[in-house]
Amino acid sequence: RGLGDVYKRQLSASVVVPPQSQIIDNGQSGFSTTTGWTHQAGEGLNGTNHYAGAGSGSSVATWTFSNLAPGMYRVSTTWSVHANRASNAPYTVLSNGTLLASAAINQTLTPSDLSENGANWEDLAVVQITNGNLTVRLTNAANGYVIADAVRIEKVAEIPNGPEWHNRRNSS
């Protein structure tokens, strides 16, 4: 070996980028409701929310996130607490109409999984997105008032790969 070979070093580094969240609040682009919802000022993230009384599920609030990079996403929601809220607010998480997760959330209790942007958030699920779209729906098929306030998503991981197979041959 020559003297120069002794001092050759290979360095590698990676940059860790903190997870970035996206929030759609009621009243913002990406949020919609069917009939049966009432806009309410003075409560919720940014001072407003929507509510619907217990019913058949025909009143639907929808939050739609588009152009997402493939990955695993943590999906969370927030609401204003009151004793007249549903203890079984039915949320579904979908991608292009395919059900990824569902959760019955007790809106009589304060969300408690994380705090961000001056709000407490409750996790609905961690889901895999491959096609760029994620939709969260809340209906009034519940036992009390349901509150449609805001939904937060955060990419928490890349999509896991399957096992890697290496074909090794002896070269003699």
XYZ file of N, CA and C in Angstrom, residues 36-95:
180
model
N -76.979 19.215 8.453
C -77.117 18.784 9.837
C -76.041 19.307 10.772
N -75.080 20.053 10.260
C -73.997 20.600 11.089
C -74.240 22.085 11.337
N -73.882 22.543 12.513
C -73.996 23.951 12.885
C -72.617 24.493 13.218
N -72.295 25.662 12.661
C -71.030 26.336 12.957
C -71.163 27.022 14.319
N -70.120 26.896 15.136
C -70.146 27.472 16.476
C -68.870 28.275 16.708
N -69.025 29.532 17.123
C -67.869 30.376 17.459
C -67.623 30.320 18.964
N -66.372 30.557 19.334
C -66.021 30.632 20.751
C -65.462 29.354 21.350
N -65.425 28.276 20.583
C -64.859 27.011 21.055
C -64.024 26.393 19.949
N -63.078 25.553 20.340
C -62.301 24.797 19.365
C -61.026 25.488 18.943
N -60.248 24.780 18.126
C -59.013 25.314 17.571
C -59.343 26.553 16.752
N -58.615 27.612 16.947
C -58.844 28.896 16.269
C -60.229 29.475 16.555
N -60.866 29.022 17.654
C -62.089 29.655 18.134
C -63.380 29.255 17.463
N -63.364 28.190 16.641
C -64.615 27.731 16.022
C -64.629 26.214 15.918
N -65.827 25.670 15.797
C -66.001 24.258 15.467
C -67.365 24.080 14.823
N -67.688 22.872 14.470
C -69.009 22.500 13.978
C -69.540 21.404 14.891
N -70.857 21.360 15.062
C -71.437 20.282 15.870
C -72.705 19.762 15.205
N -73.012 18.506 15.515
C -74.244 17.866 15.043
C -74.788 17.033 16.193
N -76.111 17.004 16.331
C -76.746 16.191 17.356
C -76.708 14.719 16.987
N -76.914 13.882 17.992
C -76.958 12.433 17.768
C -77.970 12.123 16.671
N -77.640 11.156 15.836
C -78.536 10.843 14.726
C -78.203 9.523 14.074
N -78.579 9.433 12.810
C -78.472 8.181 12.059
C -77.131 7.998 11.363
N -76.304 9.038 11.357
C -75.054 8.989 10.612
C -75.135 9.721 9.290
N -76.268 10.363 9.023
C -76.430 11.069 7.754
C -75.702 12.414 7.729
N -75.342 12.944 8.893
C -74.548 14.173 8.948
C -73.078 13.777 8.995
N -72.320 14.205 7.982
C -70.926 13.776 7.830
C -70.025 15.000 7.704
N -68.968 15.031 8.504
C -67.903 16.026 8.361
C -66.700 15.309 7.765
N -66.005 15.975 6.851
C -64.889 15.349 6.134
C -63.695 16.294 6.091
N -62.516 15.740 6.390
C -61.236 16.429 6.252
C -60.446 15.660 5.199
N -59.957 16.337 4.143
C -59.252 15.669 3.064
C -57.860 16.269 2.882
N -56.851 15.411 3.012
C -55.451 15.785 2.800
C -55.021 15.187 1.463
N -54.400 16.009 0.619
C -54.012 15.559 -0.723
C -52.514 15.727 -0.932
N -52.020 15.062 -1.969
C -50.619 15.170 -2.391
C -49.636 14.807 -1.280
N -49.952 13.751 -0.541
C -49.061 13.301 0.526
C -47.999 12.363 -0.032
N -46.794 12.491 0.478
C -45.730 11.551 0.119
C -46.072 10.196 0.728
N -45.735 9.105 0.072
C -45.985 7.788 0.665
C -45.304 7.682 2.027
N -45.981 7.025 2.954
C -45.402 6.847 4.278
C -46.437 6.420 5.299
N -45.973 6.330 6.537
C -46.839 6.018 7.676
C -47.213 7.345 8.331
N -48.515 7.564 8.541
C -49.014 8.827 9.074
C -49.784 8.615 10.381
N -49.461 9.428 11.350
C -50.204 9.495 12.609
C -51.357 10.461 12.370
N -52.575 10.021 12.662
C -53.779 10.819 12.430
C -54.406 11.119 13.791
N -54.620 12.409 14.071
C -55.140 12.836 15.371
C -56.257 13.848 15.167
N -57.069 14.029 16.211
C -58.165 14.995 16.146
C -58.281 15.727 17.475
N -58.987 16.844 17.448
C -59.247 17.613 18.659
C -60.701 18.060 18.667
N -61.204 18.382 19.845
C -62.591 18.828 20.014
C -62.697 19.590 21.314
N -63.788 20.311 21.494
C -64.066 20.983 22.763
C -64.903 20.038 23.621
N -64.535 19.953 24.887
C -65.132 18.979 25.812
C -66.390 19.550 26.477
N -67.385 18.696 26.655
C -68.596 19.033 27.419
C -69.300 17.727 27.760
N -70.078 17.738 28.811
C -70.790 16.529 29.260
C -71.821 16.036 28.247
N -72.314 16.932 27.360
C -73.333 16.506 26.390
C -72.740 15.931 25.102
N -71.428 15.765 25.048
C -70.773 15.216 23.863
C -70.959 13.700 23.800
N -70.737 13.169 22.627
C -70.827 11.718 22.419
C -69.651 11.014 23.097
N -69.931 9.864 23.642
C -68.844 9.028 24.172
C -68.398 8.012 23.125
N -69.012 8.077 21.931
C -68.697 7.123 20.859
C -68.697 7.805 19.481
N -68.069 8.986 19.390
C -68.014 9.723 18.123
C -67.289 8.870 17.075
N -67.987 8.512 15.975
C -67.426 7.553 15.022
C -66.573 8.196 13.922
N -65.288 8.001 14.014
C -64.338 8.484 13.009
C -63.908 7.322 12.118
N -63.715 7.602 10.841
C -63.107 6.641 9.924
C -61.973 7.344 9.189
N -60.931 6.582 8.896
C -59.786 7.081 8.140
C -59.730 6.270 6.855
N -59.694 6.982 5.713
C -59.750 6.328 4.411
C -58.668 6.864 3.485
N -58.372 6.085 2.463
C -57.507 6.530 1.380
C -58.151 6.070 0.081
